[in-house]
Coordinates of C-alpha atoms in Angstrom, one line a residue:
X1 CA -17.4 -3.5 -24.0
X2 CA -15.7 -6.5 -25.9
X3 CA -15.6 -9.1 -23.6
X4 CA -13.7 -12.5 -24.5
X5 CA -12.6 -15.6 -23.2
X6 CA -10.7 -18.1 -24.6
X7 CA -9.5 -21.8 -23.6
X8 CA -6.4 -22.9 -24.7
X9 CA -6.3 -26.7 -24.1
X10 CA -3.5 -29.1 -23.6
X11 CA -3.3 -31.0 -26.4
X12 CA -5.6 -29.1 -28.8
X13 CA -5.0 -26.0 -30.9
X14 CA -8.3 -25.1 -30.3
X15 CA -9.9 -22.0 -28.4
X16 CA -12.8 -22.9 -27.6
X17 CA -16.0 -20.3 -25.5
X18 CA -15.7 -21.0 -21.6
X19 CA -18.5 -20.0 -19.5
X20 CA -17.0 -17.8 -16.3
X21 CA -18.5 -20.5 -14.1
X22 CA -16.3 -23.5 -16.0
X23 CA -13.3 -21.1 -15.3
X24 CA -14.1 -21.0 -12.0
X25 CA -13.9 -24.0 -10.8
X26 CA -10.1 -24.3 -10.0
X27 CA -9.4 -21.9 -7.1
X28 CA -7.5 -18.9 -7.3
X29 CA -4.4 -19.6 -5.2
X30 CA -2.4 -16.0 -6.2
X31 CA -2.8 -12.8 -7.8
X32 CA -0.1 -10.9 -9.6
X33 CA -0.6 -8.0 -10.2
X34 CA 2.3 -5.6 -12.5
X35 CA 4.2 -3.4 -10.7
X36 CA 3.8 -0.4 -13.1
X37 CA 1.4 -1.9 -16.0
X38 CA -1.7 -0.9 -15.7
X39 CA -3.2 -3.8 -18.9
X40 CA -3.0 -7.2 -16.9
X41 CA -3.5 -9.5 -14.0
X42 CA -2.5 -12.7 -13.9
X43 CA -4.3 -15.4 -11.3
X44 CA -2.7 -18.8 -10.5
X45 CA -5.1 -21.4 -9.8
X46 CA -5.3 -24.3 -7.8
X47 CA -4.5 -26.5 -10.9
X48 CA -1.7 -24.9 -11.8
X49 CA -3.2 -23.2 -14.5
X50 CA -3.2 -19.0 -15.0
X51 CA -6.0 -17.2 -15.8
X52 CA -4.9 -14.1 -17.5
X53 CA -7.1 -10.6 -17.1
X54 CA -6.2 -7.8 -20.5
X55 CA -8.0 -5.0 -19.3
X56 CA -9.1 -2.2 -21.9
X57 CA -6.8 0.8 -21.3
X58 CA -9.3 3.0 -23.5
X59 CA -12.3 1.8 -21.9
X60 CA -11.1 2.1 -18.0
X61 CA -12.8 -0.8 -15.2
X62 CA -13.5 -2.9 -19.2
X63 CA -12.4 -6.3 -18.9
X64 CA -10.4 -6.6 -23.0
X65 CA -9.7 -10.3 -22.7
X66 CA -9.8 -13.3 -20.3
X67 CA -7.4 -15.9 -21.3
X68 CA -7.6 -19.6 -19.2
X69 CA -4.4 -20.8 -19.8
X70 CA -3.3 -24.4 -19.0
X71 CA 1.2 -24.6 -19.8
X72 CA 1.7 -26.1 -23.2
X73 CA 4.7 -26.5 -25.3
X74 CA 4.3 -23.4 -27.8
X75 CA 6.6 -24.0 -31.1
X76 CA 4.5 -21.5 -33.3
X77 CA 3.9 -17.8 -33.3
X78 CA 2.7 -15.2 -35.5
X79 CA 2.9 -11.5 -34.5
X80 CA 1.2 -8.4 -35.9
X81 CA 3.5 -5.7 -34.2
X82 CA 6.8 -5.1 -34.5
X83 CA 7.3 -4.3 -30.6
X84 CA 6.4 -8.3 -29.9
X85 CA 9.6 -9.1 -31.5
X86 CA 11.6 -7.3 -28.9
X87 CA 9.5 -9.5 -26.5
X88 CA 10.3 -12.8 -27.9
X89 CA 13.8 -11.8 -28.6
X90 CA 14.4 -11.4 -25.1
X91 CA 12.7 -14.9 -24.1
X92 CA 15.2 -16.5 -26.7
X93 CA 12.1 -17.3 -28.9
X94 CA 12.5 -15.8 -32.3
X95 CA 12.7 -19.4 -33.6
X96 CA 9.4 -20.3 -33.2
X97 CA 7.9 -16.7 -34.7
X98 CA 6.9 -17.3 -38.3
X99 CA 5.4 -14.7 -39.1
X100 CA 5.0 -10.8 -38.4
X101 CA 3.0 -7.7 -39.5
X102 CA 4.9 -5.5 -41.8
X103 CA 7.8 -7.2 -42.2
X104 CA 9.7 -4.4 -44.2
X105 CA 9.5 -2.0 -40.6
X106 CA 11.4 -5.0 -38.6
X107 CA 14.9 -3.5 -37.3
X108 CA 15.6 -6.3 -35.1
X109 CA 18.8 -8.0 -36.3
X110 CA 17.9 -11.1 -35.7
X111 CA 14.8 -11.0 -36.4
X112 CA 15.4 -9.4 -40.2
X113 CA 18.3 -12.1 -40.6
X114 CA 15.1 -14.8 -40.4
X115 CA 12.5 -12.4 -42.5
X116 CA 15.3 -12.6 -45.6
X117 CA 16.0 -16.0 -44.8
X118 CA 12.3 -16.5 -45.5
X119 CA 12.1 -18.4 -41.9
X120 CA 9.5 -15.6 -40.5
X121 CA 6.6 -14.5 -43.2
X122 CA 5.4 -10.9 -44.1
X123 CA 1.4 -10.9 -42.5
X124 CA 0.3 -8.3 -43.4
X125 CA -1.4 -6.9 -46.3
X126 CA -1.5 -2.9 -46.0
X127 CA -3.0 -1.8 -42.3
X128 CA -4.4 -5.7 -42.8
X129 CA -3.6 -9.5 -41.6
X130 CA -3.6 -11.5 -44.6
X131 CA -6.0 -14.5 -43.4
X132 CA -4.6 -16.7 -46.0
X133 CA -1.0 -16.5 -44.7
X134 CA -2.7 -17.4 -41.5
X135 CA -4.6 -20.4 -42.3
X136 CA -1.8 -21.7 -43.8
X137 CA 0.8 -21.2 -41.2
X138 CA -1.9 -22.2 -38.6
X139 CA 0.2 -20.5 -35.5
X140 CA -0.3 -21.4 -32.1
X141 CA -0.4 -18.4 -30.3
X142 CA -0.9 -15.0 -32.8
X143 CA -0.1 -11.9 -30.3
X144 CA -2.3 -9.2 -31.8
X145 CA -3.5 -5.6 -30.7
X146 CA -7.7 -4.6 -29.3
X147 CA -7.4 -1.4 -31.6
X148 CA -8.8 -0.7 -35.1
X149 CA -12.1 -2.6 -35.0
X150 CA -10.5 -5.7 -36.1
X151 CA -12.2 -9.1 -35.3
X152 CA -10.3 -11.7 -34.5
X153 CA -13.4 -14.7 -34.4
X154 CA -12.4 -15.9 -37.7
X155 CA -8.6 -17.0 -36.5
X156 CA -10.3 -18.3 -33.3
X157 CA -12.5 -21.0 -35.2
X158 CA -9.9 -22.2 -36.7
X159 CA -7.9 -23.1 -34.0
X160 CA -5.4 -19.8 -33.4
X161 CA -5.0 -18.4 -29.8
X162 CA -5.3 -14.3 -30.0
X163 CA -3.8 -12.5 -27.6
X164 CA -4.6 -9.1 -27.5
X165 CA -1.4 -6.9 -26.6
X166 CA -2.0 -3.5 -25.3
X167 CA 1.7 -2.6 -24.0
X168 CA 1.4 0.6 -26.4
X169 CA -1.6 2.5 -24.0
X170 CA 0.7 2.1 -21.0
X171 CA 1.3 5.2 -19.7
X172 CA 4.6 4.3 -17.7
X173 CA 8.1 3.1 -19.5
X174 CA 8.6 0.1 -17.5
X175 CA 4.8 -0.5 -17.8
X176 CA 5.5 -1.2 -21.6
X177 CA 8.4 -3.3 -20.9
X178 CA 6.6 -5.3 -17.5
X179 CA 3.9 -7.1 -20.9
X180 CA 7.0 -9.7 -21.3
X181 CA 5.3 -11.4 -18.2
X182 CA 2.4 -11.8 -20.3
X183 CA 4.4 -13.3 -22.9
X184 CA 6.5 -15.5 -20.2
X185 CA 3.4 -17.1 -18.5
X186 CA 1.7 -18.0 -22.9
X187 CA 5.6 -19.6 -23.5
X188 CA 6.5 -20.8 -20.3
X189 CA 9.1 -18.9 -19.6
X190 CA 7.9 -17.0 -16.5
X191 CA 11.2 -16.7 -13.9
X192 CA 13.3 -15.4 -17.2
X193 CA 10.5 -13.1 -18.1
X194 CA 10.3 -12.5 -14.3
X195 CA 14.0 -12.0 -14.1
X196 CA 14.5 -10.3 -17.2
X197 CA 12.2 -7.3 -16.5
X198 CA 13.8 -7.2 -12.7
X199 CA 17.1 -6.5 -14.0
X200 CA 15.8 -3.7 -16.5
X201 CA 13.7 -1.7 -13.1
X202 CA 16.8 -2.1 -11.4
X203 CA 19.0 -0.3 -13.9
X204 CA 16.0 2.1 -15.0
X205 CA 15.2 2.6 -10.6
X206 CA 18.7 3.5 -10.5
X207 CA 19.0 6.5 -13.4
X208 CA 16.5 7.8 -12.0
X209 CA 17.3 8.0 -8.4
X210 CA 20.4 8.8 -9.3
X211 CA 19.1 12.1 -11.5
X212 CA 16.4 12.5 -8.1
X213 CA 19.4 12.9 -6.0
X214 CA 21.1 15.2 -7.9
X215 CA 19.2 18.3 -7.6
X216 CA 19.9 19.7 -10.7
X217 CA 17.7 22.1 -12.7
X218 CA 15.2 20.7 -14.4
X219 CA 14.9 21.9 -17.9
X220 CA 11.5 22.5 -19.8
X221 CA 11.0 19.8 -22.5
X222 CA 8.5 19.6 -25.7
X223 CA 7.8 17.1 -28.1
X224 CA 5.7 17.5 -31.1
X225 CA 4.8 16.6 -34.8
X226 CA 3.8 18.7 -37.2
X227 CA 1.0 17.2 -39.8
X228 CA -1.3 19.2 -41.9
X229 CA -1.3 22.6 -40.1
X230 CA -1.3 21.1 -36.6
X231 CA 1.1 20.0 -34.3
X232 CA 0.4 16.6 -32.0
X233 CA 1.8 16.2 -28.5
X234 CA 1.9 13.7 -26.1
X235 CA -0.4 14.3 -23.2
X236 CA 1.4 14.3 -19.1
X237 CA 0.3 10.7 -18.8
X238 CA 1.9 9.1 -21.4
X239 CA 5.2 7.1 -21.4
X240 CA 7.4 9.6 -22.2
X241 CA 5.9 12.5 -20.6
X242 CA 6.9 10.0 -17.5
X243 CA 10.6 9.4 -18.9
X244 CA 11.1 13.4 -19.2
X245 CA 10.5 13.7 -15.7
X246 CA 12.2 10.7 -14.6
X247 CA 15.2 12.3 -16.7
X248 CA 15.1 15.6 -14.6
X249 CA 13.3 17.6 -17.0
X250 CA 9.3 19.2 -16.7
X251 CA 7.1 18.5 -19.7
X252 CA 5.2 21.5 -20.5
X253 CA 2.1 19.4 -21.1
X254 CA 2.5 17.2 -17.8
X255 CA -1.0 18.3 -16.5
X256 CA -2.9 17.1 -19.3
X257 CA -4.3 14.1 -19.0
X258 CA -6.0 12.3 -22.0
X259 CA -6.5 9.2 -24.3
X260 CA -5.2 10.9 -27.3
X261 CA -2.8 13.2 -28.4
X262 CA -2.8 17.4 -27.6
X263 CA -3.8 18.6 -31.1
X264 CA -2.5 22.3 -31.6
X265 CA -3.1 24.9 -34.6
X266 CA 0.9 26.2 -35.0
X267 CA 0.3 29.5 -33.8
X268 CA -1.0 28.5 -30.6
X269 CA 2.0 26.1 -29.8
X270 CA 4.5 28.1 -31.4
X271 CA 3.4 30.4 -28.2
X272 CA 3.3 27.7 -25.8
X273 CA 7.2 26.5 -27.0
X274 CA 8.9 30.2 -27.5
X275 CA 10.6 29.6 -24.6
X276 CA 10.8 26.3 -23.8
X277 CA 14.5 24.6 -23.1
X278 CA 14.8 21.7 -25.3
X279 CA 12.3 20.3 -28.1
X280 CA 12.5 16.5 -28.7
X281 CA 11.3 15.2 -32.3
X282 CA 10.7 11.8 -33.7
X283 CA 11.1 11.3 -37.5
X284 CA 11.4 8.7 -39.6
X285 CA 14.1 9.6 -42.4
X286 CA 16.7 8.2 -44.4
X287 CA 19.5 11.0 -43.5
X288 CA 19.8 12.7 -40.4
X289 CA 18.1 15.3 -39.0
X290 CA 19.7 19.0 -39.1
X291 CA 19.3 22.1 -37.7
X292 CA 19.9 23.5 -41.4
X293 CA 16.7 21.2 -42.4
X294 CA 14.7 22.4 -39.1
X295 CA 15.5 26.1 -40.5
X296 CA 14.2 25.5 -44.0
X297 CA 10.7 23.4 -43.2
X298 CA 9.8 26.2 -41.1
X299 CA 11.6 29.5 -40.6
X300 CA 9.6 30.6 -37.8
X301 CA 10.9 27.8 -35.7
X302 CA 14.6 29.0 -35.6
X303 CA 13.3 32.1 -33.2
X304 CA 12.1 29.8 -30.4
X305 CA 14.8 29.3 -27.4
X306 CA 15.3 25.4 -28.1
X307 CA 16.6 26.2 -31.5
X308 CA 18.9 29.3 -30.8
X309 CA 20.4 27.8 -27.9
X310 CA 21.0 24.1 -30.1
X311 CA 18.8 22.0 -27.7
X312 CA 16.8 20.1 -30.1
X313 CA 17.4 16.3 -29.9
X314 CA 15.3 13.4 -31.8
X315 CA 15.1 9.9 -32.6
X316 CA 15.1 8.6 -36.3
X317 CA 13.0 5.4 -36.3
X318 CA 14.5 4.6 -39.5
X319 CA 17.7 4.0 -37.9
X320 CA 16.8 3.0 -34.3
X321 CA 14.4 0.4 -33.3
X322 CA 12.3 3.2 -31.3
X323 CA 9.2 1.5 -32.0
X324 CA 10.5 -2.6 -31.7
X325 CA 13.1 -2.9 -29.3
X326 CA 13.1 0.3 -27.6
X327 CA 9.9 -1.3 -25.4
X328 CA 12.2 -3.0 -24.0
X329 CA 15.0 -0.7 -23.4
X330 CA 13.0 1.8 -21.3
X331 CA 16.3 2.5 -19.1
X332 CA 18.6 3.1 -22.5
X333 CA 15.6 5.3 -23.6
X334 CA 16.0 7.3 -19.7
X335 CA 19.3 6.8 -20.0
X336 CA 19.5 8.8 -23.5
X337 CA 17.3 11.7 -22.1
X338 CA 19.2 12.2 -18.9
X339 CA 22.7 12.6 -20.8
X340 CA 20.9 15.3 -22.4
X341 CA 19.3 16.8 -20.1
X342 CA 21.8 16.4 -17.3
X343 CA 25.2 15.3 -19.2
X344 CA 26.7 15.5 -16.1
X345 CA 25.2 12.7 -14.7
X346 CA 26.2 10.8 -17.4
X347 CA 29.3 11.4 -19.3
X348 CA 30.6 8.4 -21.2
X349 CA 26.9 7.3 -22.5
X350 CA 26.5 6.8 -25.7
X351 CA 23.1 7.5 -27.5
X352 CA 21.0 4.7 -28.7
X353 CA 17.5 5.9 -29.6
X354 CA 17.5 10.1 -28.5
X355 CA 20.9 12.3 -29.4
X356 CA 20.8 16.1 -29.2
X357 CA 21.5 17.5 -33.0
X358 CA 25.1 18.4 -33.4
X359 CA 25.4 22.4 -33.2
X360 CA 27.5 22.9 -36.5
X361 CA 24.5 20.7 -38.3

């Protein structure tokens, strides 16, 4: 277990080792715990500082990261994935991020306005943070993720806050997008985080009600990539194994529960799929995707039911920011699904992240 906690003073830019006794010493006046995220706590002490809990969503009843946080003003940020953008977009801080893991993947507007404007730097060197952008930027805060093996000491003893950001193991939609209250209490900006992620249950609370009460058919749904003669699938508790169902449609896989991904040999989902209604892809292409292209990877494929009845839809992350803003979009991403699962229910939405593949394609 990796167990870290850091001090983030007042009017230092150090993080410095607290003992758990030092951080105990203010007493803990309220808990908060997330609705649907499953990765934080945050407790408000008596001297109206936060201690913030990470917990390690691969390693469950771990502690990831103890952060004792006293409210700073925070004018510099450095990022190493693309979906903290979406976070500090939405808390009207993209001014003060400098500097962002692969800057060439960014599809935020705004945020690729201020990467060619040279205002936020490239990080990133390969799967790597380049150290030297770092030390020279000297961030504040750099917002970071637990996975990979990557030690972070080095950025610590030198002054940089790391916060390690886990919204991507979160096994619930609005569990991704409920991490901006981490982000809210580190910038102070807790009632717009607060309110901001309040308006976005609402409207996700009320597709899916809406779909609940409907009591339409649910359709079967798959979603899988093919890579080097297997196919990968999400298990039943991931993210959107839960956005399938909250669309009105059963997941094939929804009983299997796992850390990783349901590896397949082709023959033995090619069974599991014959029959299934719709088949949802993500790809990552310049054009669009086709049923014409679908037919000429694999020519098997165009006998199972989601192909010869023209329910295959996808999301090219080339194009839409499924892997940036989308965390924060978890009610565009249900209501996507449920116009094509149940167009009825929705008849004038237009797609943002999943469309169906047009029939003639």
């Amino acid at each position: 277990m990796r167990f870290i906690i850091l001090f983030f003073t007042l009017c230092v830019l150090a993080a410095c080792q607290q003992t758990p006794s030092e951080l105990t010493m203010a007493e803990v006046v309220a808990i908060e715990r997330p609705t649907y995220a499953k990765g934080f706590e945050i407790q408000h002490l008596s001297d109206s500082s936060q201690l913030i809990i990470l917990f390690n969503l691969e390693s469950p009843g771990d502690t990831l990261q103890k952060i004792h946080w006293k409210p700073r003003e925070i004018n510099s940020i450095a990022c190493v994935s693309t979906t903290h953008i979406s976070m500090l977009n939405h808390l009207n801080r993209l001014e003060d991020l400098k500097g962002v893991g692969f800057a060439d993947r960014v599809l935020n507007p705004q945020a690729r306005e201020r990467i060619q404007s040279g205002h936020i730097a490239n990080i990133s060197t390969g799967e790597d943070i380049d150290a030297e952008i770092i030390y020279g930027m000297q961030p504040q805060l750099m917002f970071v993720y637990p996975f990979g093996g990557q030690s972070y000491d080095r950025f610590l003893k030198r002054g940089i806050g790391c916060v390690q950001i886990s919204e991507y193991l979160e096994p619930h939609p609005l569990g991704r997008a409920e991490w901006i209250k981490v982000f809210g209490t580190l910038l102070n900006e807790k009632e717009k985080a607060d309110s901001l992620f309040a308006a976005i249950e609402s409207q996700y609370n009320l597709i899916k009600t809406t779909v609940q009460q409907s009591a339409l058919k649910q359709s079967s749904v798959f979603t899988a990539t093919y890579s080097n003669g297997h196919w990968f699938s999400p298990p039943g508790n991931s993210f959107i194994a839960q956005a399938f169902s909250d669309a009105g449609a059963t997941y094939i896989y929804a009983d299997s529960i796992k850390a990783g991904n349901i590896i397949l040999p082709y023959e033995k989902l090619y069974e599991h799929v014959y029959n299934v209604d719709y088949w949802g892809k993500i790809t990552f292409e310049r054009d669009e995707l086709t049923m014409q292209r679908i037919a000429q990877e694999d020519e098997r494929l165009t006998q199972i039911k989601s192909y010869r009845e023209g329910n295959i839809f996808y999301c090219n992350a080339a194009t839409a920011d499924y892997h940036g803003d989308a965390i924060m979009e978890p009610q565009v991403i249900l209501a996507d699904l449920t116009a094509i699962f149940h167009p009825e229910i929705l008849p004038e939405h237009q797609p943002v992240y999943f469309k169906r593949i047009k029939a003639n394609q």
